[in-house]
Short mmCIF file of C-alpha atoms and ligand atoms in Angstrom, two decimals:
data_model
loop_
_atom_site.label_atom_id
_atom_site.label_comp_id
_atom_site.label_asym_id
_atom_site.label_seq_id
_atom_site.Cartn_x
_atom_site.Cartn_y
_atom_site.Cartn_z
CA MET M 1 -7.33 9.47 -14.43
CA ALA M 2 -7.11 6.66 -11.97
CA ALA M 3 -10.33 3.93 -11.99
CA VAL M 4 -11.29 3.01 -8.42
CA LEU M 5 -13.84 0.42 -7.68
CA LEU M 6 -15.50 1.06 -4.29
CA VAL M 7 -16.74 -1.74 -2.76
CA GLU M 8 -19.08 -0.43 0.31
CA ASP M 9 -22.67 -1.45 1.15
CA ASP M 10 -23.19 1.52 3.56
CA GLU M 11 -24.94 4.41 1.65
CA THR M 12 -23.61 7.21 3.70
CA ILE M 13 -19.85 6.13 3.63
CA GLY M 14 -20.47 5.08 0.17
CA SER M 15 -22.03 8.34 -1.22
CA LEU M 16 -19.40 10.46 0.66
CA LEU M 17 -16.40 8.32 -0.63
CA GLU M 18 -17.82 8.67 -4.06
CA SER M 19 -18.23 12.22 -4.26
CA ALA M 20 -15.21 12.75 -2.52
CA LEU M 21 -13.11 10.91 -5.16
CA ARG M 22 -14.90 12.11 -8.03
CA MET M 23 -13.90 15.34 -6.99
CA HIS M 24 -10.05 14.85 -6.81
CA ASP M 25 -10.54 13.36 -10.11
CA TYR M 26 -10.95 9.55 -9.42
CA ASP M 27 -13.08 7.61 -12.24
CA VAL M 28 -15.31 6.03 -9.43
CA MET M 29 -17.44 2.91 -9.83
CA TRP M 30 -19.32 1.87 -6.55
CA SER M 31 -20.28 -1.68 -5.94
CA ARG M 32 -22.80 -2.33 -3.07
CA THR M 33 -22.17 -6.07 -2.72
CA GLY M 34 -19.21 -8.40 -3.12
CA GLY M 35 -20.66 -10.40 -5.84
CA ASP M 36 -21.37 -7.12 -7.83
CA ALA M 37 -17.59 -5.90 -7.09
CA LEU M 38 -16.22 -9.22 -8.86
CA ARG M 39 -18.48 -8.79 -11.54
CA ARG M 40 -17.35 -5.72 -12.45
CA MET M 41 -13.63 -6.42 -12.35
CA GLN M 42 -14.16 -9.06 -14.57
CA ILE M 43 -15.58 -6.50 -16.94
CA ASP M 44 -13.22 -3.53 -16.49
CA GLU M 45 -9.95 -2.86 -15.49
CA TYR M 46 -9.37 -0.88 -11.99
CA ASP M 47 -6.00 0.71 -10.60
CA ILE M 48 -7.53 0.66 -7.13
CA VAL M 49 -10.10 -1.55 -5.35
CA LEU M 50 -11.31 0.43 -2.34
CA LEU M 51 -12.69 -2.82 -0.46
CA ASP M 52 -14.96 -2.72 2.76
CA LEU M 53 -14.66 -5.94 4.47
CA GLY M 54 -18.21 -5.74 5.93
CA LEU M 55 -20.23 -6.87 3.25
CA PRO M 56 -23.90 -8.35 2.92
CA ASP M 57 -23.24 -11.21 0.53
CA LEU M 58 -19.66 -12.68 0.68
CA ASP M 59 -17.06 -12.51 3.08
CA GLY M 60 -14.71 -9.32 2.46
CA ILE M 61 -11.67 -11.54 2.98
CA GLU M 62 -13.10 -14.19 0.26
CA VAL M 63 -13.70 -11.03 -2.07
CA CYS M 64 -10.33 -9.82 -1.70
CA ARG M 65 -8.90 -13.37 -2.35
CA ARG M 66 -10.76 -13.66 -5.26
CA ALA M 67 -10.14 -9.97 -6.74
CA ARG M 68 -6.34 -10.56 -6.31
CA GLY M 69 -7.12 -13.53 -8.81
CA ILE M 70 -9.10 -11.30 -11.19
CA THR M 71 -7.22 -8.31 -11.48
CA PRO M 72 -3.61 -9.15 -10.18
CA ASP M 73 -2.21 -5.58 -10.66
CA ALA M 74 -4.54 -3.63 -8.98
CA LEU M 75 -3.89 -1.99 -5.82
CA ILE M 76 -6.20 -3.53 -3.34
CA ILE M 77 -7.02 -1.33 -0.29
CA MET M 78 -9.04 -2.89 2.45
CA ILE M 79 -11.29 -0.93 4.80
CA THR M 80 -12.10 -2.35 8.30
CA ALA M 81 -13.34 -1.56 11.76
CA ARG M 82 -10.64 -1.11 14.08
CA THR M 83 -11.45 -4.19 16.14
CA GLN M 84 -11.23 -6.64 13.33
CA GLU M 85 -7.42 -6.82 13.48
CA MET M 86 -7.42 -10.12 12.46
CA ASP M 87 -8.82 -9.37 9.17
CA VAL M 88 -6.12 -7.20 8.52
CA VAL M 89 -3.41 -9.83 8.67
CA VAL M 90 -5.53 -12.41 6.65
CA GLY M 91 -6.38 -9.77 4.10
CA LEU M 92 -2.68 -8.76 3.48
CA GLU M 93 -1.99 -12.60 3.13
CA VAL M 94 -4.61 -12.92 0.37
CA GLY M 95 -3.30 -10.20 -1.50
CA ALA M 96 -4.45 -6.91 -0.33
CA ASP M 97 -1.55 -4.23 -0.53
CA ASP M 98 -2.66 -1.93 2.25
CA TYR M 99 -5.75 -1.18 4.53
CA LEU M 100 -7.35 1.81 5.97
CA THR M 101 -9.70 1.59 9.37
CA LYS M 102 -13.07 3.00 9.94
CA PRO M 103 -13.87 5.63 10.84
CA LEU M 104 -12.11 6.55 7.84
CA ARG M 105 -10.66 10.25 7.34
CA LEU M 106 -10.93 11.61 3.68
CA ARG M 107 -7.44 13.32 4.11
CA GLU M 108 -5.67 10.17 5.10
CA LEU M 109 -7.33 8.16 2.52
CA LEU M 110 -6.66 10.56 -0.44
CA ALA M 111 -3.02 11.16 0.83
CA ARG M 112 -2.67 7.42 0.69
CA LEU M 113 -3.98 7.11 -3.04
CA HIS M 114 -1.73 9.68 -4.01
CA ALA M 115 1.38 7.91 -2.55
CA HIS M 116 0.58 4.70 -4.02
CA LEU M 117 -0.28 6.14 -7.58
CA ARG M 118 2.90 8.33 -7.35
CA ARG M 119 4.96 5.42 -6.40
CA GLY M 120 3.54 3.67 -9.68
CA THR M 121 6.23 5.56 -11.63
CA SER M 122 10.03 4.69 -10.78
CA SER M 123 13.33 5.08 -12.17
CA VAL M 124 15.25 2.27 -14.65
CA VAL M 125 17.95 1.54 -13.23
CA PRO M 126 17.99 -2.22 -12.01
CA LEU M 127 19.29 -3.13 -8.71
CA ARG M 128 21.59 -6.40 -8.24
CA VAL M 129 21.99 -8.48 -4.90
CA GLY M 130 23.47 -11.33 -5.41
CA GLU M 131 21.93 -13.59 -8.31
CA MET M 132 18.72 -11.50 -7.47
CA VAL M 133 18.10 -8.41 -9.98
CA VAL M 134 15.28 -5.88 -9.07
CA GLN M 135 14.29 -4.10 -12.76
CA VAL M 136 12.76 -1.18 -11.33
CA ALA M 137 11.08 0.52 -14.11
CA ALA M 138 9.63 -2.82 -15.33
CA ARG M 139 8.89 -3.77 -11.77
CA ARG M 140 10.21 -7.38 -12.06
CA VAL M 141 12.25 -9.21 -9.70
CA THR M 142 14.30 -12.13 -10.87
CA LEU M 143 16.66 -14.80 -9.40
CA SER M 144 19.15 -16.10 -11.84
CA GLY M 145 16.56 -14.96 -14.76
CA ASP M 146 13.48 -16.67 -13.26
CA GLU M 147 10.97 -14.34 -12.31
CA ILE M 148 9.63 -14.08 -8.69
CA ALA M 149 5.98 -13.17 -8.68
CA LEU M 150 5.13 -10.06 -6.09
CA ARG M 151 2.42 -8.12 -5.36
CA PRO M 152 2.74 -4.52 -5.65
CA LYS M 153 4.12 -3.61 -2.07
CA GLU M 154 5.89 -6.56 -1.74
CA PHE M 155 7.70 -5.29 -4.80
CA ASP M 156 8.14 -2.12 -3.18
CA LEU M 157 9.48 -3.37 -0.11
CA LEU M 158 11.92 -5.35 -1.55
CA HIS M 159 12.96 -2.48 -3.51
CA ARG M 160 13.69 -0.44 -1.05
CA LEU M 161 15.62 -3.12 1.14
CA ALA M 162 17.47 -3.72 -2.37
CA GLN M 163 18.53 -0.21 -2.59
CA GLU M 164 21.10 -0.61 0.64
CA PRO M 165 21.75 -4.44 1.07
CA GLY M 166 23.62 -5.04 4.10
CA ALA M 167 22.19 -2.05 5.82
CA ALA M 168 19.84 -1.75 8.43
CA ILE M 169 16.85 0.45 7.53
CA SER M 170 14.50 1.51 10.20
CA ARG M 171 10.66 0.40 10.48
CA ASP M 172 9.92 4.05 10.18
CA THR M 173 11.99 4.84 7.02
CA LEU M 174 10.21 1.54 5.64
CA MET M 175 6.81 2.69 6.16
CA ALA M 176 7.72 6.21 5.27
CA ASP M 177 9.20 5.06 1.91
CA VAL M 178 6.82 2.10 0.78
CA TRP M 179 3.57 3.13 2.55
CA ASP M 180 2.97 6.77 3.58
CA THR M 181 5.43 9.64 4.55
CA HIS M 182 2.92 10.49 7.10
CA TRP M 183 1.54 7.30 8.26
CA ARG M 184 1.34 7.24 12.11
CA GLY M 185 -0.73 3.87 12.66
CA SER M 186 -0.01 0.36 12.98
CA THR M 187 3.10 -0.95 11.24
CA LYS M 188 1.64 -4.56 11.13
CA THR M 189 1.44 -4.48 7.51
CA LEU M 190 5.17 -4.49 7.10
CA ASP M 191 5.81 -7.54 9.24
CA VAL M 192 2.85 -9.36 7.22
CA HIS M 193 4.77 -8.37 3.90
CA ILE M 194 8.33 -9.11 5.71
CA VAL M 195 7.00 -12.61 6.26
CA THR M 196 5.67 -13.08 2.52
CA LEU M 197 8.71 -12.04 1.01
CA ARG M 198 10.70 -14.03 3.03
CA ARG M 199 8.63 -17.08 1.81
CA LYS M 200 8.56 -16.03 -1.77
CA LEU M 201 12.24 -15.47 -1.85
CA ALA M 202 12.89 -19.04 -0.04
CA GLY M 203 10.80 -20.70 -2.33
CA ALA M 204 12.65 -19.16 -5.73
CA ALA M 205 16.18 -19.90 -4.43
CA THR M 206 18.10 -22.88 -5.62
CA SER M 207 21.40 -24.55 -4.46
CA SER M 208 22.89 -22.63 -7.69
CA ALA M 209 21.00 -19.69 -7.05
CA PRO M 210 20.81 -18.73 -3.44
CA ALA M 211 18.51 -16.00 -2.68
CA PRO M 212 19.25 -12.96 -0.40
CA THR M 213 17.48 -13.39 3.13
CA ILE M 214 15.78 -10.71 5.26
CA THR M 215 17.09 -10.49 8.83
CA THR M 216 14.84 -8.72 11.68
CA VAL M 217 16.98 -6.01 13.47
CA ARG M 218 15.43 -6.44 16.68
CA GLY M 219 13.53 -3.10 18.00
CA TYR M 220 14.87 -1.13 14.83
CA GLY M 221 13.81 -2.67 11.68
CA TYR M 222 15.11 -5.10 8.77
CA ARG M 223 18.07 -5.63 6.63
CA LEU M 224 18.59 -7.47 3.29
CA GLU M 225 21.51 -9.79 3.25
CA LEU M 226 23.87 -10.87 0.58
CA PRO M 227 23.31 -14.68 0.19
CA ALA M 228 26.60 -16.30 1.28
CA PRO M 229 29.17 -16.64 -1.39
CA1 CA L 301 -20.00 -2.56 5.41
#
Protein backbone atom coordinates (compact mmCIF):
# COMPACT_ATOMS: atom_id res chain seq x y z
CA MET A 1 0.00 0.00 0.00
CA ALA A 2 1.60 3.28 -1.10
CA ALA A 3 1.78 6.06 1.50
CA VAL A 4 0.63 9.46 0.28
CA LEU A 5 1.16 12.76 2.05
CA LEU A 6 -1.58 15.05 0.79
CA VAL A 7 -0.75 18.74 1.32
CA GLU A 8 -3.83 20.85 0.64
CA ASP A 9 -5.43 23.65 2.65
CA ASP A 10 -8.73 23.64 0.78
CA GLU A 11 -11.19 21.54 2.82
CA THR A 12 -13.40 20.59 -0.13
CA ILE A 13 -10.59 19.51 -2.45
CA GLY A 14 -8.66 17.91 0.40
CA SER A 15 -11.49 15.73 1.63
CA LEU A 16 -12.41 14.74 -1.93
CA LEU A 17 -8.83 13.68 -2.65
CA GLU A 18 -8.45 11.96 0.69
CA SER A 19 -11.51 9.77 0.23
CA ALA A 20 -10.77 9.04 -3.44
CA LEU A 21 -7.22 7.95 -2.63
CA ARG A 22 -8.37 5.82 0.31
CA MET A 23 -10.95 4.18 -1.91
CA HIS A 24 -8.12 3.22 -4.27
CA ASP A 25 -6.07 1.66 -1.49
CA TYR A 26 -3.64 4.47 -0.78
CA ASP A 27 -2.60 5.12 2.78
CA VAL A 28 -3.31 8.87 3.08
CA MET A 29 -2.09 11.47 5.56
CA TRP A 30 -3.57 14.92 5.03
CA SER A 31 -1.65 18.07 5.98
CA ARG A 32 -3.31 21.46 5.69
CA THR A 33 -0.17 23.58 5.96
CA GLY A 34 3.35 23.44 4.58
CA GLY A 35 4.84 23.47 8.05
CA ASP A 36 2.78 20.50 9.14
CA ALA A 37 3.67 18.61 5.95
CA LEU A 38 7.41 19.14 6.48
CA ARG A 39 7.13 17.97 10.09
CA ARG A 40 5.29 14.82 9.05
CA MET A 41 7.90 14.03 6.40
CA GLN A 42 10.56 14.07 9.09
CA ILE A 43 8.58 11.58 11.19
CA ASP A 44 7.22 9.15 8.62
CA GLU A 45 8.25 7.94 5.18
CA TYR A 46 6.00 8.67 2.22
CA ASP A 47 6.09 7.22 -1.27
CA ILE A 48 4.24 10.15 -2.75
CA VAL A 49 3.86 13.79 -1.73
CA LEU A 50 0.89 15.46 -3.39
CA LEU A 51 1.67 19.13 -2.89
CA ASP A 52 -0.72 22.01 -3.52
CA LEU A 53 1.46 25.07 -4.21
CA GLY A 54 -1.01 27.59 -2.76
CA LEU A 55 -0.63 27.12 1.00
CA PRO A 56 -1.51 29.50 3.82
CA ASP A 57 1.78 29.45 5.73
CA LEU A 58 4.71 28.75 3.40
CA ASP A 59 5.40 29.25 -0.28
CA GLY A 60 4.65 25.94 -2.04
CA ILE A 61 7.93 26.09 -3.99
CA GLU A 62 9.83 26.47 -0.73
CA VAL A 63 7.94 23.50 0.73
CA CYS A 64 8.88 21.51 -2.38
CA ARG A 65 12.56 22.45 -2.07
CA ARG A 66 12.69 21.46 1.61
CA ALA A 67 10.63 18.31 1.03
CA ARG A 68 13.16 17.13 -1.53
CA GLY A 69 15.90 17.54 1.06
CA ILE A 70 13.96 15.61 3.70
CA THR A 71 12.63 12.82 1.51
CA PRO A 72 14.94 12.33 -1.50
CA ASP A 73 13.20 9.21 -2.82
CA ALA A 74 9.55 10.25 -2.59
CA LEU A 75 7.67 11.20 -5.72
CA ILE A 76 6.68 14.83 -5.36
CA ILE A 77 3.71 15.83 -7.48
CA MET A 78 2.78 19.51 -7.45
CA ILE A 79 -0.79 20.69 -7.82
CA THR A 80 -1.08 24.15 -9.26
CA ALA A 81 -3.51 26.49 -10.98
CA ARG A 82 -3.14 26.67 -14.74
CA THR A 83 -2.16 30.33 -14.47
CA GLN A 84 0.97 29.59 -12.45
CA GLU A 85 3.16 28.15 -15.20
CA MET A 86 6.29 29.72 -13.78
CA ASP A 87 5.71 27.81 -10.55
CA VAL A 88 5.75 24.56 -12.48
CA VAL A 89 9.13 25.31 -14.05
CA VAL A 90 10.65 26.41 -10.76
CA GLY A 91 9.05 23.52 -8.87
CA LEU A 92 10.51 20.95 -11.25
CA GLU A 93 13.88 22.69 -10.89
CA VAL A 94 13.81 22.37 -7.11
CA GLY A 95 12.95 18.70 -7.16
CA ALA A 96 9.31 17.98 -7.97
CA ASP A 97 8.84 14.97 -10.26
CA ASP A 98 5.59 15.88 -11.89
CA TYR A 99 2.67 18.30 -11.68
CA LEU A 100 -1.06 18.39 -12.14
CA THR A 101 -3.15 21.46 -12.84
CA LYS A 102 -6.37 22.54 -11.15
CA PRO A 103 -9.18 21.85 -11.61
CA LEU A 104 -8.01 18.33 -10.81
CA ARG A 105 -9.53 15.39 -12.61
CA LEU A 106 -9.55 12.41 -10.29
CA ARG A 107 -9.14 9.88 -13.07
CA GLU A 108 -6.06 11.65 -14.34
CA LEU A 109 -4.57 11.88 -10.86
CA LEU A 110 -5.14 8.18 -10.16
CA ALA A 111 -3.77 7.19 -13.57
CA ARG A 112 -0.61 9.18 -12.97
CA LEU A 113 -0.05 7.79 -9.50
CA HIS A 114 -0.55 4.31 -10.84
CA ALA A 115 1.89 4.93 -13.70
CA HIS A 116 4.53 6.38 -11.36
CA LEU A 117 4.30 3.45 -9.00
CA ARG A 118 4.26 0.86 -11.77
CA ARG A 119 7.52 2.20 -13.17
CA GLY A 120 9.14 1.85 -9.77
CA THR A 121 9.71 -1.81 -10.59
CA SER A 122 11.98 -2.39 -13.55
CA SER A 123 14.29 -4.98 -15.06
CA VAL A 124 17.81 -5.84 -13.95
CA VAL A 125 19.83 -5.37 -17.13
CA PRO A 126 22.39 -2.57 -16.86
CA LEU A 127 22.71 -0.31 -19.91
CA ARG A 128 26.11 0.98 -20.98
CA VAL A 129 26.64 4.14 -23.02
CA GLY A 130 30.34 4.92 -23.27
CA GLU A 131 31.64 5.26 -19.72
CA MET A 132 28.11 5.67 -18.36
CA VAL A 133 26.30 2.69 -16.85
CA VAL A 134 22.59 2.75 -16.06
CA GLN A 135 21.85 0.11 -13.42
CA VAL A 136 18.17 -0.35 -13.95
CA ALA A 137 17.22 -2.45 -10.93
CA ALA A 138 19.30 -0.37 -8.52
CA ARG A 139 18.18 2.85 -10.23
CA ARG A 140 21.76 4.11 -10.21
CA VAL A 141 23.71 5.87 -12.92
CA THR A 142 27.49 5.89 -12.79
CA LEU A 143 30.14 7.52 -14.94
CA SER A 144 33.43 5.62 -14.68
CA GLY A 145 32.13 4.16 -11.44
CA ASP A 146 31.15 7.49 -9.84
CA GLU A 147 27.46 7.81 -9.12
CA ILE A 148 25.46 10.67 -10.64
CA ALA A 149 22.66 11.67 -8.26
CA LEU A 150 19.39 11.86 -10.17
CA ARG A 151 15.77 12.57 -9.26
CA PRO A 152 13.38 9.69 -10.01
CA LYS A 153 12.05 11.23 -13.22
CA GLU A 154 15.51 12.25 -14.37
CA PHE A 155 16.56 8.64 -13.95
CA ASP A 156 13.52 7.38 -15.88
CA LEU A 157 14.19 9.82 -18.71
CA LEU A 158 17.90 9.02 -18.96
CA HIS A 159 17.08 5.31 -18.77
CA ARG A 160 14.64 5.68 -21.66
CA LEU A 161 17.14 7.64 -23.79
CA ALA A 162 19.90 5.14 -22.96
CA GLN A 163 17.77 2.27 -24.26
CA GLU A 164 18.40 3.63 -27.77
CA PRO A 165 21.65 5.62 -27.76
CA GLY A 166 22.20 7.47 -31.02
CA ALA A 167 18.52 7.24 -31.98
CA ALA A 168 16.19 10.23 -32.01
CA ILE A 169 13.24 9.58 -29.69
CA SER A 170 10.11 11.64 -30.17
CA ARG A 171 8.63 13.88 -27.49
CA ASP A 172 5.43 11.84 -27.61
CA THR A 173 7.32 8.62 -26.98
CA LEU A 174 9.29 10.12 -24.10
CA MET A 175 6.17 11.59 -22.52
CA ALA A 176 4.32 8.31 -22.91
CA ASP A 177 7.11 6.11 -21.60
CA VAL A 178 8.45 8.33 -18.83
CA TRP A 179 5.35 10.18 -17.67
CA ASP A 180 1.98 8.85 -18.66
CA THR A 181 0.69 6.85 -21.57
CA HIS A 182 -2.37 9.03 -21.96
CA TRP A 183 -0.78 12.38 -21.20
CA ARG A 184 -2.14 15.11 -23.49
CA GLY A 185 -1.09 18.23 -21.60
CA SER A 186 1.96 20.49 -21.68
CA THR A 187 5.30 18.80 -22.26
CA LYS A 188 7.29 21.56 -20.55
CA THR A 189 8.16 19.09 -17.82
CA LEU A 190 10.16 17.10 -20.41
CA ASP A 191 12.28 20.10 -21.39
CA VAL A 192 12.94 21.01 -17.77
CA HIS A 193 14.14 17.49 -17.02
CA ILE A 194 16.38 17.52 -20.11
CA VAL A 195 17.96 20.77 -18.86
CA THR A 196 18.74 19.31 -15.43
CA LEU A 197 19.97 16.02 -16.92
CA ARG A 198 22.33 17.86 -19.25
CA ARG A 199 23.69 19.87 -16.35
CA LYS A 200 24.24 16.79 -14.19
CA LEU A 201 25.87 14.78 -16.98
CA ALA A 202 28.18 17.67 -17.87
CA GLY A 203 28.99 18.19 -14.19
CA ALA A 204 29.97 14.55 -13.74
CA ALA A 205 32.18 14.37 -16.85
CA THR A 206 35.95 14.45 -16.65
CA SER A 207 38.60 14.52 -19.39
CA SER A 208 39.15 10.78 -18.99
CA ALA A 209 35.42 10.01 -18.64
CA PRO A 210 33.38 12.11 -21.06
CA ALA A 211 29.63 11.91 -20.46
CA PRO A 212 27.04 11.23 -23.16
CA THR A 213 25.29 14.40 -24.29
CA ILE A 214 21.63 14.97 -25.15
CA THR A 215 20.93 16.60 -28.49
CA THR A 216 17.69 18.43 -29.26
CA VAL A 217 16.20 17.14 -32.50
CA ARG A 218 14.19 20.17 -33.56
CA GLY A 219 10.51 19.60 -34.09
CA TYR A 220 10.85 15.98 -33.00
CA GLY A 221 12.48 15.13 -29.69
CA TYR A 222 15.84 14.21 -28.20
CA ARG A 223 18.78 11.93 -28.87
CA LEU A 224 21.37 10.60 -26.44
CA GLU A 225 24.77 10.86 -28.15
CA LEU A 226 27.64 8.55 -27.53
CA PRO A 227 30.64 10.52 -26.26
CA ALA A 228 33.33 11.12 -28.86
CA PRO A 229 35.99 8.37 -28.63
CA1 LIG B 1 -4.51 25.85 -1.73
